[in-house]
């Protein structure tokens, strides 16, 4: 069984790596995405993530099915955290196991790229001088001073 | 009635996370026009619409009881 979940609790990456491990797997690749302090010279104090939870879990499961078709014999687990996250905390974990390492590496990268395209999750950066929803690239920044 | 959901920057624009609107029988494209009238600028950021948790096309028709969500460009990961 695969795991696709949105959670408001801290993520323990090992739990997901353990979940995909099985006797046929010779490789497990675990990716964790973390809250970065500096983006383009601006210091982030913390991030706030929100999701359209049922759709996000559905889209992650769809990505898992795509991976199953492209890389046979893989098993995958994906979790994304929502709520307020401090610098360094884990925002997303993707664990993929496969008989050989190449498929696990490739499938793992495919998963994060697809998450960034289609899964309804949004990140708001909170700085010392304001805040901004990320993703509205065509929109004028709406910086509000606290 | 159609249940409308707003997220992230779009919710900041609408001021409410959800509402009901009598848009059954209308297309997703017409929903966008309705929303642009009520909330000028809602289309500017390139939002997509999801109907019942699947991305929809402009020509898709809304059915009584559907849930339509405005999905601003996503930024997970």
PDB file of C-alpha atoms in Angstrom:
ATOM      1  CA  UNK A   1       0.000   0.000   0.000  1.00  0.00           C
ATOM      2  CA  UNK A   2       1.107   3.532  -0.727  1.00  0.00           C
ATOM      3  CA  UNK A   3       0.785   6.604   1.493  1.00  0.00           C
ATOM      4  CA  UNK A   4      -0.319   9.995   0.191  1.00  0.00           C
ATOM      5  CA  UNK A   5      -1.038  12.432   2.957  1.00  0.00           C
ATOM      6  CA  UNK A   6      -1.342  16.038   3.965  1.00  0.00           C
ATOM      7  CA  UNK A   7      -0.530  16.474   7.628  1.00  0.00           C
ATOM      8  CA  UNK A   8      -0.417  19.324  10.114  1.00  0.00           C
ATOM      9  CA  UNK A   9       2.057  17.421  12.311  1.00  0.00           C
ATOM     10  CA  UNK A  10       5.869  17.386  12.058  1.00  0.00           C
ATOM     11  CA  UNK A  11       7.055  14.861   9.462  1.00  0.00           C
ATOM     12  CA  UNK A  12       9.347  11.971  10.431  1.00  0.00           C
ATOM     13  CA  UNK A  13      11.005  11.032   7.098  1.00  0.00           C
ATOM     14  CA  UNK A  14      12.113   7.622   8.374  1.00  0.00           C
ATOM     15  CA  UNK A  15       8.518   6.508   8.734  1.00  0.00           C
ATOM     16  CA  UNK A  16       8.006   6.945   4.983  1.00  0.00           C
ATOM     17  CA  UNK A  17      11.300   5.296   4.035  1.00  0.00           C
ATOM     18  CA  UNK A  18      10.381   2.331   6.250  1.00  0.00           C
ATOM     19  CA  UNK A  19       6.979   2.147   4.632  1.00  0.00           C
ATOM     20  CA  UNK A  20       8.321   1.634   1.111  1.00  0.00           C
ATOM     21  CA  UNK A  21      11.064  -0.807   2.155  1.00  0.00           C
ATOM     22  CA  UNK A  22      10.377  -4.448   1.223  1.00  0.00           C
ATOM     23  CA  UNK A  23      12.439  -7.519   0.342  1.00  0.00           C
ATOM     24  CA  UNK A  24      12.381  -6.846  -3.441  1.00  0.00           C
ATOM     25  CA  UNK A  25      13.757  -3.338  -2.988  1.00  0.00           C
ATOM     26  CA  UNK A  26      17.478  -2.858  -3.404  1.00  0.00           C
ATOM     27  CA  UNK A  27      17.189   0.914  -3.231  1.00  0.00           C
ATOM     28  CA  UNK A  28      15.234   3.498  -1.267  1.00  0.00           C
ATOM     29  CA  UNK A  29      15.548   7.175  -2.207  1.00  0.00           C
ATOM     30  CA  UNK A  30      14.100   9.625   0.296  1.00  0.00           C
ATOM     31  CA  UNK A  31      13.796  13.304  -0.581  1.00  0.00           C
ATOM     32  CA  UNK A  32      12.955  15.875   2.063  1.00  0.00           C
ATOM     33  CA  UNK A  33      12.147  19.476   1.216  1.00  0.00           C
ATOM     34  CA  UNK A  34      12.905  21.979   3.982  1.00  0.00           C
ATOM     35  CA  UNK A  35      12.054  25.544   4.860  1.00  0.00           C
ATOM     36  CA  UNK A  36      14.885  27.692   3.506  1.00  0.00           C
ATOM     37  CA  UNK A  37      15.920  30.821   5.331  1.00  0.00           C
ATOM     38  CA  UNK A  38      17.156  32.927   2.412  1.00  0.00           C
ATOM     39  CA  UNK A  39      15.401  33.298  -0.949  1.00  0.00           C
ATOM     40  CA  UNK A  40      16.779  35.822  -3.427  1.00  0.00           C
ATOM     41  CA  UNK A  41      18.373  37.831  -0.662  1.00  0.00           C
ATOM     42  CA  UNK A  42      15.254  38.009   1.487  1.00  0.00           C
ATOM     43  CA  UNK A  43      15.208  36.340   4.889  1.00  0.00           C
ATOM     44  CA  UNK A  44      12.217  34.120   5.630  1.00  0.00           C
ATOM     45  CA  UNK A  45      11.116  33.999   9.276  1.00  0.00           C
ATOM     46  CA  UNK A  46       8.740  31.077   8.741  1.00  0.00           C
ATOM     47  CA  UNK A  47       6.434  29.606   6.099  1.00  0.00           C
ATOM     48  CA  UNK A  48       2.737  28.980   6.190  1.00  0.00           C
ATOM     49  CA  UNK A  49       1.388  26.238   3.931  1.00  0.00           C
ATOM     50  CA  UNK A  50      -2.227  25.550   3.119  1.00  0.00           C
ATOM     51  CA  UNK A  51      -3.785  22.864   0.942  1.00  0.00           C
ATOM     52  CA  UNK A  52      -7.068  21.867  -0.584  1.00  0.00           C
ATOM     53  CA  UNK A  53      -6.635  18.664   1.367  1.00  0.00           C
ATOM     54  CA  UNK A  54      -8.890  16.089  -0.324  1.00  0.00           C
ATOM     55  CA  UNK A  55      -7.839  17.182  -3.812  1.00  0.00           C
ATOM     56  CA  UNK A  56      -4.158  17.370  -2.838  1.00  0.00           C
ATOM     57  CA  UNK A  57      -4.208  13.794  -1.541  1.00  0.00           C
ATOM     58  CA  UNK A  58      -6.015  12.685  -4.689  1.00  0.00           C
ATOM     59  CA  UNK A  59      -3.482  14.396  -6.966  1.00  0.00           C
ATOM     60  CA  UNK A  60      -0.588  12.872  -5.035  1.00  0.00           C
ATOM     61  CA  UNK A  61      -2.159   9.435  -5.492  1.00  0.00           C
ATOM     62  CA  UNK A  62      -2.471  10.165  -9.212  1.00  0.00           C
ATOM     63  CA  UNK A  63       1.241  11.020  -9.336  1.00  0.00           C
ATOM     64  CA  UNK A  64       1.905   7.715  -7.574  1.00  0.00           C
ATOM     65  CA  UNK A  65      -0.036   5.870 -10.274  1.00  0.00           C
ATOM     66  CA  UNK A  66       1.899   7.688 -13.002  1.00  0.00           C
ATOM     67  CA  UNK A  67       5.129   6.580 -11.345  1.00  0.00           C
ATOM     68  CA  UNK A  68       3.899   2.983 -11.104  1.00  0.00           C
ATOM     69  CA  UNK A  69       3.311   3.016 -14.851  1.00  0.00           C
ATOM     70  CA  UNK A  70       6.625   4.664 -15.761  1.00  0.00           C
ATOM     71  CA  UNK A  71       8.876   2.765 -13.332  1.00  0.00           C
ATOM     72  CA  UNK A  72       7.673  -0.758 -12.744  1.00  0.00           C
ATOM     73  CA  UNK A  73       8.271  -2.267  -9.350  1.00  0.00           C
ATOM     74  CA  UNK A  74       8.486   1.031  -7.451  1.00  0.00           C
ATOM     75  CA  UNK A  75       6.662   1.743  -4.228  1.00  0.00           C
ATOM     76  CA  UNK A  76       6.099   5.331  -3.114  1.00  0.00           C
ATOM     77  CA  UNK A  77       5.057   7.342  -0.085  1.00  0.00           C
ATOM     78  CA  UNK A  78       4.454  11.105  -0.139  1.00  0.00           C
ATOM     79  CA  UNK A  79       3.550  13.484   2.669  1.00  0.00           C
ATOM     80  CA  UNK A  80       3.287  17.259   2.694  1.00  0.00           C
ATOM     81  CA  UNK A  81       2.917  19.338   5.811  1.00  0.00           C
ATOM     82  CA  UNK A  82       0.579  22.322   6.200  1.00  0.00           C
ATOM     83  CA  UNK A  83       0.392  25.059   8.809  1.00  0.00           C
ATOM     84  CA  UNK A  84       3.263  27.155  10.100  1.00  0.00           C
ATOM     85  CA  UNK A  85       6.787  25.776   9.615  1.00  0.00           C
ATOM     86  CA  UNK A  86      10.045  27.142  10.948  1.00  0.00           C
ATOM     87  CA  UNK A  87      13.321  27.365   9.039  1.00  0.00           C
ATOM     88  CA  UNK A  88      14.832  23.891   8.624  1.00  0.00           C
ATOM     89  CA  UNK A  89      11.627  21.945   9.204  1.00  0.00           C
ATOM     90  CA  UNK A  90      10.504  19.282   6.721  1.00  0.00           C
ATOM     91  CA  UNK A  91       7.750  20.508   4.414  1.00  0.00           C
ATOM     92  CA  UNK A  92       7.597  17.487   2.114  1.00  0.00           C
ATOM     93  CA  UNK A  93       8.908  13.922   2.080  1.00  0.00           C
ATOM     94  CA  UNK A  94       8.958  11.571  -0.891  1.00  0.00           C
ATOM     95  CA  UNK A  95      10.216   8.024  -0.414  1.00  0.00           C
ATOM     96  CA  UNK A  96      10.555   5.661  -3.367  1.00  0.00           C
ATOM     97  CA  UNK A  97      11.818   2.113  -3.331  1.00  0.00           C
ATOM     98  CA  UNK A  98      12.690   0.016  -6.361  1.00  0.00           C
ATOM     99  CA  UNK A  99      14.712  -3.097  -7.157  1.00  0.00           C
ATOM    100  CA  UNK A 100      17.571  -0.912  -8.507  1.00  0.00           C
ATOM    101  CA  UNK A 101      18.636   2.633  -7.646  1.00  0.00           C
ATOM    102  CA  UNK A 102      18.172   4.356 -11.026  1.00  0.00           C
ATOM    103  CA  UNK A 103      14.402   3.985 -11.031  1.00  0.00           C
ATOM    104  CA  UNK A 104      14.147   5.179  -7.431  1.00  0.00           C
ATOM    105  CA  UNK A 105      16.172   8.336  -8.152  1.00  0.00           C
ATOM    106  CA  UNK A 106      14.272   9.130 -11.329  1.00  0.00           C
ATOM    107  CA  UNK A 107      10.830   8.431  -9.897  1.00  0.00           C
ATOM    108  CA  UNK A 108      11.589  10.539  -6.833  1.00  0.00           C
ATOM    109  CA  UNK A 109      12.554  13.577  -8.917  1.00  0.00           C
ATOM    110  CA  UNK A 110       9.509  13.089 -11.132  1.00  0.00           C
ATOM    111  CA  UNK A 111       7.297  13.144  -8.027  1.00  0.00           C
ATOM    112  CA  UNK A 112       8.557  16.504  -6.712  1.00  0.00           C
ATOM    113  CA  UNK A 113       8.330  18.109 -10.167  1.00  0.00           C
ATOM    114  CA  UNK A 114       4.729  16.926 -10.553  1.00  0.00           C
ATOM    115  CA  UNK A 115       3.830  18.070  -7.033  1.00  0.00           C
ATOM    116  CA  UNK A 116       5.068  21.549  -7.912  1.00  0.00           C
ATOM    117  CA  UNK A 117       2.912  21.574 -11.061  1.00  0.00           C
ATOM    118  CA  UNK A 118      -0.421  20.174  -9.996  1.00  0.00           C
ATOM    119  CA  UNK A 119      -0.966  19.498  -6.311  1.00  0.00           C
ATOM    120  CA  UNK A 120      -3.108  22.242  -4.712  1.00  0.00           C
ATOM    121  CA  UNK A 121      -0.759  23.342  -1.944  1.00  0.00           C
ATOM    122  CA  UNK A 122       0.272  26.961  -1.384  1.00  0.00           C
ATOM    123  CA  UNK A 123       3.171  28.490   0.449  1.00  0.00           C
ATOM    124  CA  UNK A 124       3.200  31.889   2.087  1.00  0.00           C
ATOM    125  CA  UNK A 125       6.581  33.371   2.989  1.00  0.00           C
ATOM    126  CA  UNK A 126       6.618  35.530   6.097  1.00  0.00           C
ATOM    127  CA  UNK A 127       9.496  38.002   6.291  1.00  0.00           C
ATOM    128  CA  UNK A 128      10.493  40.654   8.774  1.00  0.00           C
ATOM    129  CA  UNK A 129       8.991  43.262   6.445  1.00  0.00           C
ATOM    130  CA  UNK A 130       5.832  41.554   5.202  1.00  0.00           C
ATOM    131  CA  UNK A 131       4.429  38.426   3.662  1.00  0.00           C
ATOM    132  CA  UNK A 132       3.570  36.993   0.246  1.00  0.00           C
ATOM    133  CA  UNK A 133       1.733  34.020  -1.185  1.00  0.00           C
ATOM    134  CA  UNK A 134       4.166  32.313  -3.523  1.00  0.00           C
ATOM    135  CA  UNK A 135       2.996  31.164  -6.917  1.00  0.00           C
ATOM    136  CA  UNK A 136       1.111  34.262  -8.011  1.00  0.00           C
ATOM    137  CA  UNK A 137       3.963  35.118 -10.356  1.00  0.00           C
ATOM    138  CA  UNK A 138       1.851  37.271 -12.653  1.00  0.00           C
ATOM    139  CA  UNK A 139       0.340  39.193  -9.817  1.00  0.00           C
ATOM    140  CA  UNK A 140       1.799  42.290  -8.273  1.00  0.00           C
ATOM    141  CA  UNK A 141       3.292  41.542  -4.867  1.00  0.00           C
ATOM    142  CA  UNK A 142       0.879  42.351  -2.080  1.00  0.00           C
ATOM    143  CA  UNK A 143       3.304  43.129   0.680  1.00  0.00           C
ATOM    144  CA  UNK A 144       1.614  44.089   3.886  1.00  0.00           C
ATOM    145  CA  UNK A 145       3.568  45.554   6.717  1.00  0.00           C
ATOM    146  CA  UNK A 146       2.833  43.939  10.061  1.00  0.00           C
TER     147      UNK A 146
ATOM    148  CA  UNK B   1     -26.472  25.686  -6.016  1.00  0.00           C
ATOM    149  CA  UNK B   2     -22.755  25.361  -6.613  1.00  0.00           C
ATOM    150  CA  UNK B   3     -20.340  25.426  -3.696  1.00  0.00           C
ATOM    151  CA  UNK B   4     -17.359  27.667  -4.421  1.00  0.00           C
ATOM    152  CA  UNK B   5     -14.033  27.341  -2.603  1.00  0.00           C
ATOM    153  CA  UNK B   6     -11.268  29.945  -2.486  1.00  0.00           C
ATOM    154  CA  UNK B   7      -7.665  29.386  -1.446  1.00  0.00           C
ATOM    155  CA  UNK B   8      -4.485  31.291  -0.638  1.00  0.00           C
ATOM    156  CA  UNK B   9      -4.164  34.637  -2.453  1.00  0.00           C
ATOM    157  CA  UNK B  10      -7.594  34.235  -4.020  1.00  0.00           C
ATOM    158  CA  UNK B  11      -9.178  33.876  -0.589  1.00  0.00           C
ATOM    159  CA  UNK B  12      -7.407  37.092   0.440  1.00  0.00           C
ATOM    160  CA  UNK B  13      -9.146  38.732  -2.536  1.00  0.00           C
ATOM    161  CA  UNK B  14     -12.640  37.302  -1.912  1.00  0.00           C
ATOM    162  CA  UNK B  15     -12.465  37.710   1.855  1.00  0.00           C
ATOM    163  CA  UNK B  16     -14.374  34.448   2.361  1.00  0.00           C
ATOM    164  CA  UNK B  17     -13.165  30.843   2.103  1.00  0.00           C
ATOM    165  CA  UNK B  18     -16.355  29.563   0.497  1.00  0.00           C
ATOM    166  CA  UNK B  19     -19.827  30.502  -0.651  1.00  0.00           C
ATOM    167  CA  UNK B  20     -22.819  29.161  -2.575  1.00  0.00           C
ATOM    168  CA  UNK B  21     -23.864  30.515  -5.968  1.00  0.00           C
ATOM    169  CA  UNK B  22     -26.760  29.684  -8.325  1.00  0.00           C
ATOM    170  CA  UNK B  23     -24.529  28.603 -11.217  1.00  0.00           C
ATOM    171  CA  UNK B  24     -25.815  25.105 -12.023  1.00  0.00           C
ATOM    172  CA  UNK B  25     -26.038  24.665 -15.787  1.00  0.00           C
ATOM    173  CA  UNK B  26     -23.369  27.290 -16.430  1.00  0.00           C
ATOM    174  CA  UNK B  27     -19.931  26.468 -17.791  1.00  0.00           C
ATOM    175  CA  UNK B  28     -16.636  26.831 -15.963  1.00  0.00           C
ATOM    176  CA  UNK B  29     -15.808  29.711 -18.309  1.00  0.00           C
ATOM    177  CA  UNK B  30     -19.054  31.442 -17.285  1.00  0.00           C
ATOM    178  CA  UNK B  31     -18.218  30.808 -13.638  1.00  0.00           C
ATOM    179  CA  UNK B  32     -14.902  32.604 -14.199  1.00  0.00           C
ATOM    180  CA  UNK B  33     -16.743  35.569 -15.727  1.00  0.00           C
ATOM    181  CA  UNK B  34     -19.192  35.614 -12.815  1.00  0.00           C
ATOM    182  CA  UNK B  35     -16.287  35.566 -10.364  1.00  0.00           C
ATOM    183  CA  UNK B  36     -14.399  38.301 -12.238  1.00  0.00           C
ATOM    184  CA  UNK B  37     -17.504  40.525 -12.019  1.00  0.00           C
ATOM    185  CA  UNK B  38     -17.832  39.937  -8.284  1.00  0.00           C
ATOM    186  CA  UNK B  39     -14.115  39.945  -7.467  1.00  0.00           C
ATOM    187  CA  UNK B  40     -12.258  42.015 -10.072  1.00  0.00           C
ATOM    188  CA  UNK B  41      -8.752  40.672 -10.604  1.00  0.00           C
ATOM    189  CA  UNK B  42      -9.525  37.086  -9.654  1.00  0.00           C
ATOM    190  CA  UNK B  43      -8.396  35.825 -13.073  1.00  0.00           C
ATOM    191  CA  UNK B  44      -5.192  37.836 -13.223  1.00  0.00           C
ATOM    192  CA  UNK B  45      -2.946  35.407 -11.412  1.00  0.00           C
ATOM    193  CA  UNK B  46      -3.753  32.509 -13.749  1.00  0.00           C
ATOM    194  CA  UNK B  47      -6.056  30.551 -11.432  1.00  0.00           C
ATOM    195  CA  UNK B  48      -7.441  27.219 -12.559  1.00  0.00           C
ATOM    196  CA  UNK B  49     -10.832  25.828 -11.558  1.00  0.00           C
ATOM    197  CA  UNK B  50     -11.285  22.339 -10.148  1.00  0.00           C
ATOM    198  CA  UNK B  51     -14.735  20.784 -10.168  1.00  0.00           C
ATOM    199  CA  UNK B  52     -15.278  18.038  -7.611  1.00  0.00           C
ATOM    200  CA  UNK B  53     -11.513  17.893  -7.000  1.00  0.00           C
ATOM    201  CA  UNK B  54     -10.440  17.524 -10.653  1.00  0.00           C
ATOM    202  CA  UNK B  55      -9.064  20.300 -12.873  1.00  0.00           C
ATOM    203  CA  UNK B  56     -11.830  21.388 -15.261  1.00  0.00           C
ATOM    204  CA  UNK B  57     -11.931  22.897 -18.752  1.00  0.00           C
ATOM    205  CA  UNK B  58     -13.677  26.170 -19.612  1.00  0.00           C
ATOM    206  CA  UNK B  59     -16.376  24.282 -21.494  1.00  0.00           C
ATOM    207  CA  UNK B  60     -17.259  21.875 -18.675  1.00  0.00           C
ATOM    208  CA  UNK B  61     -20.811  22.372 -17.389  1.00  0.00           C
ATOM    209  CA  UNK B  62     -21.567  22.727 -13.673  1.00  0.00           C
ATOM    210  CA  UNK B  63     -24.220  20.442 -12.211  1.00  0.00           C
ATOM    211  CA  UNK B  64     -26.393  21.081  -9.146  1.00  0.00           C
ATOM    212  CA  UNK B  65     -24.422  20.181  -6.019  1.00  0.00           C
ATOM    213  CA  UNK B  66     -20.981  20.450  -7.623  1.00  0.00           C
ATOM    214  CA  UNK B  67     -18.068  21.944  -5.731  1.00  0.00           C
ATOM    215  CA  UNK B  68     -15.914  24.331  -7.776  1.00  0.00           C
ATOM    216  CA  UNK B  69     -12.585  25.431  -6.341  1.00  0.00           C
ATOM    217  CA  UNK B  70     -10.453  28.343  -7.539  1.00  0.00           C
ATOM    218  CA  UNK B  71      -6.882  27.072  -7.580  1.00  0.00           C
ATOM    219  CA  UNK B  72      -4.248  29.810  -7.753  1.00  0.00           C
ATOM    220  CA  UNK B  73      -0.840  28.743  -9.099  1.00  0.00           C
ATOM    221  CA  UNK B  74       0.401  26.097  -6.696  1.00  0.00           C
ATOM    222  CA  UNK B  75       3.606  26.352  -4.692  1.00  0.00           C
ATOM    223  CA  UNK B  76       4.007  23.141  -2.734  1.00  0.00           C
ATOM    224  CA  UNK B  77       7.285  21.388  -2.146  1.00  0.00           C
TER     225      UNK B  77
END
